[in-house]
Amino acid sequence: MTPIRHNGSDGSNGSDSDPVLDAARDCVLAVGVRRTTLADVARRAGVSRMTLYRRWPDLRTLVGDLMTREWIDVATRAIPEPAPGTGTRTRIVDGMVTGVEAFRAHPLFRKIIDVDPELLLPYVLDRRGASQEALLALLADALREGHADGSVRLGHAERQARALLLTVQSFTLSLRTMTDEDDPELDSAAFLGELRTLLERTLTP
């Protein structure tokens, strides 16, 4: 379960920085997806529209690649480094809880949720996206490590990974529908504590 590390503090200028994806990110943050055009992105990136069309047939495809880059970056940053005396289960649980917090605070995620939430519906209702596939592979590898060191309940690693992703997706996408931020028993921190308990009890042998 080796995380991919990036140099940028906000996920926008890491080691996999791409000027076009960076420009698309800036455009979406400024005006949302529906008001962004490929011409806007090309102009901000300093490239021609034909250069963009060679890689992306339309804006939705470009934004899909942008989301994949950003979401994988958030998830891999959330995973704690291995430390003496820390089992794999602890790293998985810490990483997933931290990841939910990081996703909910991510400016691109917040912009899409607030302005263009329909972009996320296909990945919630119909099919898995590239970032979900990458996260499932990362989780399955981590679970196998946990099986090997005895810190994670034995089971089918891919099925366990999918169940975990379903759980944290629901907290990431729907948490604000269940919280009362003025009540410390029902605020975001309290629910993230419940998530930690769910994950721990699910994974403990």
PDB file of C-alpha atoms in Angstrom, residues 31-35 59-60 63 67 109-127 173 176:
ATOM      1  CA  VAL A  31     -17.190  29.405 -13.041  1.00  0.00           C
ATOM      2  CA  GLY A  32     -18.195  25.732 -12.738  1.00  0.00           C
ATOM      3  CA  VAL A  33     -18.234  23.045 -15.405  1.00  0.00           C
ATOM      4  CA  ARG A  34     -21.323  24.164 -17.342  1.00  0.00           C
ATOM      5  CA  ARG A  35     -19.894  27.640 -17.928  1.00  0.00           C
ATOM      6  CA  LEU A  59     -15.154  19.037 -22.077  1.00  0.00           C
ATOM      7  CA  ARG A  60     -16.819  16.219 -20.139  1.00  0.00           C
ATOM      8  CA  VAL A  63     -13.190  17.100 -16.671  1.00  0.00           C
ATOM      9  CA  MET A  67     -11.429  14.511 -11.452  1.00  0.00           C
ATOM     10  CA  PHE A 109     -15.109  18.575  -5.103  1.00  0.00           C
ATOM     11  CA  ARG A 110     -16.997  21.312  -3.258  1.00  0.00           C
ATOM     12  CA  LYS A 111     -17.457  23.323  -6.448  1.00  0.00           C
ATOM     13  CA  ILE A 112     -18.852  20.324  -8.336  1.00  0.00           C
ATOM     14  CA  ILE A 113     -21.165  19.353  -5.465  1.00  0.00           C
ATOM     15  CA  ASP A 114     -22.468  22.920  -5.208  1.00  0.00           C
ATOM     16  CA  VAL A 115     -22.739  23.795  -8.914  1.00  0.00           C
ATOM     17  CA  ASP A 116     -22.587  20.654 -11.100  1.00  0.00           C
ATOM     18  CA  PRO A 117     -23.520  17.639  -8.908  1.00  0.00           C
ATOM     19  CA  GLU A 118     -24.970  15.762 -11.900  1.00  0.00           C
ATOM     20  CA  LEU A 119     -21.388  15.108 -13.048  1.00  0.00           C
ATOM     21  CA  LEU A 120     -20.978  12.655 -10.178  1.00  0.00           C
ATOM     22  CA  LEU A 121     -24.248  10.770 -10.680  1.00  0.00           C
ATOM     23  CA  PRO A 122     -22.961   8.236 -13.257  1.00  0.00           C
ATOM     24  CA  TYR A 123     -20.251   7.157 -10.786  1.00  0.00           C
ATOM     25  CA  VAL A 124     -22.795   6.789  -7.985  1.00  0.00           C
ATOM     26  CA  LEU A 125     -25.659   5.131  -9.863  1.00  0.00           C
ATOM     27  CA  ASP A 126     -24.410   3.477 -13.051  1.00  0.00           C
ATOM     28  CA  ARG A 127     -20.729   2.619 -13.325  1.00  0.00           C
ATOM     29  CA  LEU A 173     -21.287  12.530  -0.741  1.00  0.00           C
ATOM     30  CA  ARG A 176     -24.068  17.006   5.140  1.00  0.00           C
TER      31      ARG A 176
END
